[in-house]
Short mmCIF file of C-alpha atoms in Angstrom, two decimals:
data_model
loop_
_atom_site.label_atom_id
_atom_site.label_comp_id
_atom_site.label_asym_id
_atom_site.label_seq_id
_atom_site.Cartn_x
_atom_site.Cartn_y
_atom_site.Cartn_z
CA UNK A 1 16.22 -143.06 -239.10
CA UNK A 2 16.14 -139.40 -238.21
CA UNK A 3 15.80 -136.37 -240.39
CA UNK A 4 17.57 -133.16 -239.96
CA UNK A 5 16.64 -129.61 -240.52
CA UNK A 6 19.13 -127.78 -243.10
CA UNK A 7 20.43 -124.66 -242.55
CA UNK A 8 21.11 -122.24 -245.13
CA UNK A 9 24.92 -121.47 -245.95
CA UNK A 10 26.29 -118.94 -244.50
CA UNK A 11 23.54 -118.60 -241.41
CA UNK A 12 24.28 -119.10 -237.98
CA UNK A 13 22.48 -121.42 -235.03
CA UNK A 14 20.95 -119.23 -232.01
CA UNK A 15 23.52 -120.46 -229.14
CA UNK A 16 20.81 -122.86 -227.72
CA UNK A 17 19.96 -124.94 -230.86
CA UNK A 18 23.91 -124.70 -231.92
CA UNK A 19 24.32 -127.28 -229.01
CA UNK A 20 21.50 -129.25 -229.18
CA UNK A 21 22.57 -129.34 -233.56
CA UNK A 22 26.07 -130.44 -232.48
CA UNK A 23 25.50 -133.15 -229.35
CA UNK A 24 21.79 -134.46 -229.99
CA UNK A 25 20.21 -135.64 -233.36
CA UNK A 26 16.49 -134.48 -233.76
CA UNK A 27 14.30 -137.72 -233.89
CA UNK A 28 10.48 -137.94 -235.21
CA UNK A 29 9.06 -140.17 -232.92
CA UNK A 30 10.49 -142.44 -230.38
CA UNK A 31 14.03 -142.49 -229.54
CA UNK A 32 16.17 -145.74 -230.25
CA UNK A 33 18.26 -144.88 -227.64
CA UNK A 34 16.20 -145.34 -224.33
CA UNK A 35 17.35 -144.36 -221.16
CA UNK A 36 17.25 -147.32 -218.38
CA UNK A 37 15.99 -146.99 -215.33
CA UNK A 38 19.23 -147.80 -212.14
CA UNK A 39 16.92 -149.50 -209.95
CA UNK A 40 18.18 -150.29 -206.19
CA UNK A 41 19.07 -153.89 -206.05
CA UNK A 42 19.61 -155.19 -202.24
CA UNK A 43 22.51 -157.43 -201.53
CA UNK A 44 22.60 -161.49 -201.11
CA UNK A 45 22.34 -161.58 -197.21
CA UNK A 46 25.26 -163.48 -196.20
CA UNK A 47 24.22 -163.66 -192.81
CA UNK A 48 22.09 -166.36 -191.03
CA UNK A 49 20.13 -166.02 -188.03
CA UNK A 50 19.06 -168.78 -185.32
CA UNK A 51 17.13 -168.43 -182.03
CA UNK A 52 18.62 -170.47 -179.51
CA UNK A 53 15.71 -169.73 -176.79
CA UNK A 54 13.95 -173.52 -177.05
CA UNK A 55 17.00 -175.07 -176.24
CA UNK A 56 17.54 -173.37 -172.93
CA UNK A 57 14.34 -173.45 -171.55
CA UNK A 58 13.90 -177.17 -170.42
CA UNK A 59 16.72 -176.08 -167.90
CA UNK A 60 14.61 -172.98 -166.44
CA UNK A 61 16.41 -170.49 -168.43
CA UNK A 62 14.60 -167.48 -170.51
CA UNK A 63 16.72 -164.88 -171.60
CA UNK A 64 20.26 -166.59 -171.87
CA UNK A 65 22.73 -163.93 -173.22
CA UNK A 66 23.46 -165.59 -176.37
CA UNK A 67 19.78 -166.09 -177.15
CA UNK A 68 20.14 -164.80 -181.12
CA UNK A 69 22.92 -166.35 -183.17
CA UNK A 70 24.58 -164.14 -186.00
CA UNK A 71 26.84 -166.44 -188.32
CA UNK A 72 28.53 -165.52 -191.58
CA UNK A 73 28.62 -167.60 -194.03
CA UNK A 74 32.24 -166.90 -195.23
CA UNK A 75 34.09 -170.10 -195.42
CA UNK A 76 37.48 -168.18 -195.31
CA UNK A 77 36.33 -166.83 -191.89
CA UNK A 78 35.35 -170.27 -190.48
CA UNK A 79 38.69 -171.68 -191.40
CA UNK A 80 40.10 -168.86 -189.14
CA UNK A 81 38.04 -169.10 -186.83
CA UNK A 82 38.89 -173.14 -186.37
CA UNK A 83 41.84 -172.98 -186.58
CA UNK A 84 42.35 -170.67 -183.76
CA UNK A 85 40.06 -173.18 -181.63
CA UNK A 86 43.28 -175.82 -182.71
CA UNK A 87 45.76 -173.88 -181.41
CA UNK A 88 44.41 -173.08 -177.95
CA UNK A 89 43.36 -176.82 -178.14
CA UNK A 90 47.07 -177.55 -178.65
CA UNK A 91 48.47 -175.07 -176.23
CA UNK A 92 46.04 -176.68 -173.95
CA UNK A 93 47.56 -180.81 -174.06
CA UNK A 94 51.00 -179.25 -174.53
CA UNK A 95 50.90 -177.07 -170.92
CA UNK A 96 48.62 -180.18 -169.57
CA UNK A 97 49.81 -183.20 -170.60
CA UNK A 98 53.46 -182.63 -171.59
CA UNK A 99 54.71 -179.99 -168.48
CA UNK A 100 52.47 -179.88 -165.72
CA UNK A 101 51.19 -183.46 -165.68
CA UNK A 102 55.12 -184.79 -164.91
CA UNK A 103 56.30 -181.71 -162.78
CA UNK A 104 57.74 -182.77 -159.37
CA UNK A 105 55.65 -179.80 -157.84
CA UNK A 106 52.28 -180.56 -156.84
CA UNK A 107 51.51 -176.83 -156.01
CA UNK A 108 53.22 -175.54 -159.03
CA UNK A 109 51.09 -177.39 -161.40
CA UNK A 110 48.01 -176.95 -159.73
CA UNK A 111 48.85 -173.47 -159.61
CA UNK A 112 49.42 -173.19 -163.15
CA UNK A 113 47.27 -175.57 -164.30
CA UNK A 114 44.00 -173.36 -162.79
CA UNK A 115 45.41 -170.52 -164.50
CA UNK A 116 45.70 -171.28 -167.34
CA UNK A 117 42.37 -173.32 -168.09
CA UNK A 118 40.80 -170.36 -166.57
CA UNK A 119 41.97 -167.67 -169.18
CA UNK A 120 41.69 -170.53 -171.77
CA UNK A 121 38.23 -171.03 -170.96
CA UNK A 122 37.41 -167.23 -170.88
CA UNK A 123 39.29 -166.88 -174.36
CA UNK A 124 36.96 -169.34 -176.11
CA UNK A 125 33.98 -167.72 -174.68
CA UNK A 126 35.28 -164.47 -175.63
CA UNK A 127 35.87 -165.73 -178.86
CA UNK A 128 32.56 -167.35 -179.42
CA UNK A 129 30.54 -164.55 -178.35
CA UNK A 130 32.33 -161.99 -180.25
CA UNK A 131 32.08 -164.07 -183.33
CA UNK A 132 27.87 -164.99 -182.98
CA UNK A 133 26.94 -161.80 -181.64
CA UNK A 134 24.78 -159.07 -184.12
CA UNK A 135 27.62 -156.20 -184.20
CA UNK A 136 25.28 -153.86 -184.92
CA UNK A 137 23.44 -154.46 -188.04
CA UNK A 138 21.51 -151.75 -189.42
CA UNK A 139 17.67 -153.47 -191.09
CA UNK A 140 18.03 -153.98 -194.25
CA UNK A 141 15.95 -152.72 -197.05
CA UNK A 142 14.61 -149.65 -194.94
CA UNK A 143 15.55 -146.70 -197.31
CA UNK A 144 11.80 -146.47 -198.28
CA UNK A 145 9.89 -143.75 -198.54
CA UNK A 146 7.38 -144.30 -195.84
CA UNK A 147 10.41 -145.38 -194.10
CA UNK A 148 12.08 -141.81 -194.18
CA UNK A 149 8.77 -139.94 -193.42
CA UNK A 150 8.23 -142.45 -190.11
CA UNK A 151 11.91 -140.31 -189.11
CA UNK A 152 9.95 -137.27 -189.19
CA UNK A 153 12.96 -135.03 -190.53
CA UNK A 154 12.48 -131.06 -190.50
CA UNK A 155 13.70 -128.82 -192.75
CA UNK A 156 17.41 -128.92 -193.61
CA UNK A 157 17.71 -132.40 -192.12
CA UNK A 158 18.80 -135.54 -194.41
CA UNK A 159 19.63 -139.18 -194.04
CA UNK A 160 22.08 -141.52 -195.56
CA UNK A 161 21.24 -144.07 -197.80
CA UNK A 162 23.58 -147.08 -198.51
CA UNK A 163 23.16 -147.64 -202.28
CA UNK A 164 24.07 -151.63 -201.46
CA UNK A 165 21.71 -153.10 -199.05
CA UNK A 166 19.29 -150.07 -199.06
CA UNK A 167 19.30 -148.86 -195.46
CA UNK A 168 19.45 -145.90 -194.03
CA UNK A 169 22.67 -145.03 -192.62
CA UNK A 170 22.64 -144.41 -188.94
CA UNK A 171 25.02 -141.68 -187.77
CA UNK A 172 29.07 -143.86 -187.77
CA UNK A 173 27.69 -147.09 -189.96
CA UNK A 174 29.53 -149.00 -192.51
CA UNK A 175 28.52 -151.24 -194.92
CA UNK A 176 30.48 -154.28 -194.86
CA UNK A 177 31.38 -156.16 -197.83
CA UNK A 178 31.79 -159.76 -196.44
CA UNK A 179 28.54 -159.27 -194.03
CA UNK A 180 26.69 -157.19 -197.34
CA UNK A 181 25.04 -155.65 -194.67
CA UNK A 182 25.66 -151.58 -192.60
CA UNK A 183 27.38 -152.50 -189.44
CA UNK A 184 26.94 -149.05 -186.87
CA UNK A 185 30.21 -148.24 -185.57
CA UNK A 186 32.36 -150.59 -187.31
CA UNK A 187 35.68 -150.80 -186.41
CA UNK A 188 36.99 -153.43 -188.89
CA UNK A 189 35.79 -157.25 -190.42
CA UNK A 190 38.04 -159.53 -187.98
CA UNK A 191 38.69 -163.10 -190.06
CA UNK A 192 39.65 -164.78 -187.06
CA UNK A 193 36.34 -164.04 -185.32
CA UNK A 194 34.27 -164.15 -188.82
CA UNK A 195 32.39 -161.24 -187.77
CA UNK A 196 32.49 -157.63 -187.69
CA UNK A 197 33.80 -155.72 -184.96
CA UNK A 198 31.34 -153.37 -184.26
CA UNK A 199 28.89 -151.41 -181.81
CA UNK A 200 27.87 -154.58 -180.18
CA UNK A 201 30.31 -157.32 -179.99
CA UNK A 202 33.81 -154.96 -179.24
CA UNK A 203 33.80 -155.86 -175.91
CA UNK A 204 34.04 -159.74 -176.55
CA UNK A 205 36.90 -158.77 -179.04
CA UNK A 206 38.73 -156.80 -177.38
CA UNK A 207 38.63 -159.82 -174.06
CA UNK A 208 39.35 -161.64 -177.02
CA UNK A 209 42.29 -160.34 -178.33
CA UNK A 210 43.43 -159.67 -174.18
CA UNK A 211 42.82 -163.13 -173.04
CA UNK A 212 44.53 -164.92 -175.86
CA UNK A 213 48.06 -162.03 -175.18
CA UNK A 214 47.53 -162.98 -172.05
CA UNK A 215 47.28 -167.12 -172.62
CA UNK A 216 50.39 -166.61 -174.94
CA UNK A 217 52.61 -164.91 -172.37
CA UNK A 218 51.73 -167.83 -169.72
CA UNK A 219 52.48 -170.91 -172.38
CA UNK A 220 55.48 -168.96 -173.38
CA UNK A 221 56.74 -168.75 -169.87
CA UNK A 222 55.77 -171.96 -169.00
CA UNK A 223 57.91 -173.93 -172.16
CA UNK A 224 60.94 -172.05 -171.27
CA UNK A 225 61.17 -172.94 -167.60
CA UNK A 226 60.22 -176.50 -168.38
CA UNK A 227 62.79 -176.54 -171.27
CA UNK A 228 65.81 -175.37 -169.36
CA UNK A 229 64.22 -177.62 -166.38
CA UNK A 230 64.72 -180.82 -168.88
CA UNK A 231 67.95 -179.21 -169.74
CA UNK A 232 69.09 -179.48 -165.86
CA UNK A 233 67.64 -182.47 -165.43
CA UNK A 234 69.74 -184.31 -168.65
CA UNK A 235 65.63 -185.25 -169.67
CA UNK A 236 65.26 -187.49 -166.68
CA UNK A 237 61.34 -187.60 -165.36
CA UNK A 238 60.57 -184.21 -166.73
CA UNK A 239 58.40 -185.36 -169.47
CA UNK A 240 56.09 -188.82 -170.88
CA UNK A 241 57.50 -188.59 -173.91
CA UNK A 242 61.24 -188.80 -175.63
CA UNK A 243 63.08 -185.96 -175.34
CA UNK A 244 62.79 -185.70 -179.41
CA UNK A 245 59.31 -185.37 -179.24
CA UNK A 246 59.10 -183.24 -176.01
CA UNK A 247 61.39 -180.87 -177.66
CA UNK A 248 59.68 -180.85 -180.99
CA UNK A 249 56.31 -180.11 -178.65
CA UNK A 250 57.60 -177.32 -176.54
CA UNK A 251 59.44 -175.38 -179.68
CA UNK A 252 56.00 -174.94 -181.09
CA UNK A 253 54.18 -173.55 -177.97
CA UNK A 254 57.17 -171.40 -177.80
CA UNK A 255 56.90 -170.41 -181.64
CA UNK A 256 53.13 -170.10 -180.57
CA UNK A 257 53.32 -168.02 -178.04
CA UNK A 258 55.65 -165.57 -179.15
CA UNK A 259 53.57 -165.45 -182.52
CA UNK A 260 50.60 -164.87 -180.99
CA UNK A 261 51.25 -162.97 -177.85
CA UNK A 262 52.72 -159.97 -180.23
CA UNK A 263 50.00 -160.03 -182.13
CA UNK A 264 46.88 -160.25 -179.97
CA UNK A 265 49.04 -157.81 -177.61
CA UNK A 266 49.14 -155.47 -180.19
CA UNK A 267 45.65 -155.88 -181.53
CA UNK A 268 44.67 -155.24 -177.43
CA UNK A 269 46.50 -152.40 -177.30
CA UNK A 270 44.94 -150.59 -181.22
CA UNK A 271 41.48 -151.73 -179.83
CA UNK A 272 42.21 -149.63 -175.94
CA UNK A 273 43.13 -147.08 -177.75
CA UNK A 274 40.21 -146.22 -180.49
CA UNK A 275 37.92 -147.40 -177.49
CA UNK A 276 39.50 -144.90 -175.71
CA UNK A 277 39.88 -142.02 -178.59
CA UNK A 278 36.11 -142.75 -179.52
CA UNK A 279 37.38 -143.40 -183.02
CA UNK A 280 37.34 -146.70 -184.70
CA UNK A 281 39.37 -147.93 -187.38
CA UNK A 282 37.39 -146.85 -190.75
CA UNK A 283 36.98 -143.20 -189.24
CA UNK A 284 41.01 -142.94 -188.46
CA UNK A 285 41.71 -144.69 -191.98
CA UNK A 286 39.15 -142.23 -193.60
CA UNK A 287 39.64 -139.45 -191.09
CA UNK A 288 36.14 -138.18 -190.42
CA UNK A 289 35.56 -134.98 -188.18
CA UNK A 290 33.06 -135.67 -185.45
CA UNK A 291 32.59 -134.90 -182.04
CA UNK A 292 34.21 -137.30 -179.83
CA UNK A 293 33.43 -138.26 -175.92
CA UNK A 294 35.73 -138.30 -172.86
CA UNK A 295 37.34 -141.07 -172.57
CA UNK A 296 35.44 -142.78 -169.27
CA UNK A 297 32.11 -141.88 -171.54
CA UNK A 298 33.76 -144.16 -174.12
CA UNK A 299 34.76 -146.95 -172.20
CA UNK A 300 31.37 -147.07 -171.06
CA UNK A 301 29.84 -147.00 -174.41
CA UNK A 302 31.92 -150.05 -175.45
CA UNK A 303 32.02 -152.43 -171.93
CA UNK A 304 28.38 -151.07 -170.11
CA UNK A 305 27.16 -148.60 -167.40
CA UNK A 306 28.27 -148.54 -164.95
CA UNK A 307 32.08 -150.13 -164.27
CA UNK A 308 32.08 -153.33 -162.62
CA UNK A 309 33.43 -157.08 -162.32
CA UNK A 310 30.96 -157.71 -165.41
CA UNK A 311 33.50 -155.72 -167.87
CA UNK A 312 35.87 -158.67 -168.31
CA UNK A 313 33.27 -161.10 -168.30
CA UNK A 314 32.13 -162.23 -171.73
CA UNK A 315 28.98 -163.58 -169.89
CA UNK A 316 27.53 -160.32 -169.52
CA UNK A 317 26.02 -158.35 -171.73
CA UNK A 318 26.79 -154.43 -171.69
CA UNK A 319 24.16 -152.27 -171.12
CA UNK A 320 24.87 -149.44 -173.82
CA UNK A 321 23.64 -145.83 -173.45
CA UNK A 322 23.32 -145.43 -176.81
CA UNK A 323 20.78 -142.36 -178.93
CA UNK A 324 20.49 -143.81 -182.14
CA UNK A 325 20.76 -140.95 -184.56
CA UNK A 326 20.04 -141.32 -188.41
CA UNK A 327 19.78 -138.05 -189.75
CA UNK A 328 22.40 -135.16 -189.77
CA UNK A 329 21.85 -131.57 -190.29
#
């Protein structure tokens, strides 16, 4: 196959050809041994995209905030993400139809009763926007050369490339490997909201994460009184059902609540304080150096300019103040 040049005994290689002797045969011709080219293979997008704009406009309205749906296609995620509709749908006929409906108090369930479908309602619109909402996606497939000339870059500036979905990396993106796309300013991929948590759908999360705490604490206060109300009471008119089943009902909002309320409280509180520390979760797990903001600057960055009523809607869509930066020097 090859042929190799012999050396008399006794001689010596010059130090150049002594390697190239000892690591790489000498072939006449073409090499068997053929080097393949790595080409850049983009990702499966496992994202799909729907425009919701001709469904609103027989009613008048043009820009609606949710006008562009972003939906992963992760089945794991949409388990999650029903089931945590079922349990506010069960905390929901549990306060309604099991507690409030047969309390003697007209004012105390009406009280309660507004309350509580209130922050319900806001939850599930929290939790809808924050899981259809684009968190950020970088384009995909724009690592190309006319691409990084159309930056303009001077001399001693580069860019990122992500060697999975070919993009360039914006300055704090992430690729994500359930969303197989870069996600700028990712803070983590949430199950429960089958979405990432990122640039552009935090706020919704973290109303999320604040309105369901805050849902938990009220059902968990709720069940108790009415428990040790029943209790009083020897189960006389406090409830529809038997006391077996009322009992069986109101130790699972309890379990529920308590579950829940820790978690989502702590979640709220993790969430506050990157938002706060301008640091998300991938930067504190990989602790990356970077200049950070003041903390007001950072709330605004995550919930809009300037501070208003609109912050703890999840109606309203933040206006960022946001200089996209690509390129580092």
């Amino acid at each position: 196959m090859y042929e190799m040049e012999r050396v008399p005994e006794g001689s010596t290689f010059p130090r150049e050809l002594e390697e190239i002797a000892t690591t790489k045969p000498i072939y006449k011709g073409k090499s068997p041994y053929k080097k393949k080219k790595v080409q850049d293979k983009i990702q499966t997008d496992n994202v799909a995209h729907y425009d919701l704009s001709p469904l609103f406009r027989p009613f008048g309205v043009h820009h609606p905030s949710l006008r562009h749906v972003w939906f992963v296609k992760d089945i794991c995620g949409v388990v999650c993400a029903i089931f945590t509709w079922l349990l506010i749908l069960y905390a929901e006929y549990v306060v309604m139809f099991v507690m409030l409906v047969h309390e003697s108090s007209n004012i105390y369930s009406l009280l309660h009763g507004v309350v509580f479908n209130i922050l319900s309602f806001l939850a599930v619109a929290s939790h809808l926007r924050a899981m259809f909402t684009d968190p950020g996606a970088v384009p995909k497939g724009n690592a190309t050369s006319e691409g990084i000339k159309s930056l303009g870059l001077k001399k001693g500036e580069v860019v990122f490339k992500c060697p999975k979905c070919i993009s360039i990396k914006p300055d704090r993106a992430h690729h994500c490997s359930v969303c197989q796309r870069c996600i700028r300013k990712m803070d983590h991929h949430c199950p429960w909201v089958n979405n990432c948590v990122g640039e552009s759908n935090q706020k919704y999360f973290v109303l999320f994460t604040m309105y369901i705490c805050l849902i938990s604490i009220h059902s968990l206060y709720m069940a108790v009184a009415h428990f040790i109300h029943c209790v009083a009471k020897d189960w006389k008119g406090c409830s529809g059902m038997s006391p077996p089943a009322t009992t069986i009902f109101l130790i699972f909002l309890i379990f529920e609540g308590m579950l829940f309320g820790i978690f989502t409280g702590i979640m709220f509180g993790t969430q506050m304080a990157a938002v706060c520390s301008d640091e998300t979760g991938i930067e504190q797990l990989k602790k990356e150096q970077r200049e950070r903001q003041s903390r007001w600057l950072s709330m605004k960055a995550v919930f809009g300019h300037p501070f208003s009523i609109h912050w703890f809607s999840p109606f309203s869509t933040p206006k960022f103040l946001r200089a996209e930066k690509y390129y580092s020097v």
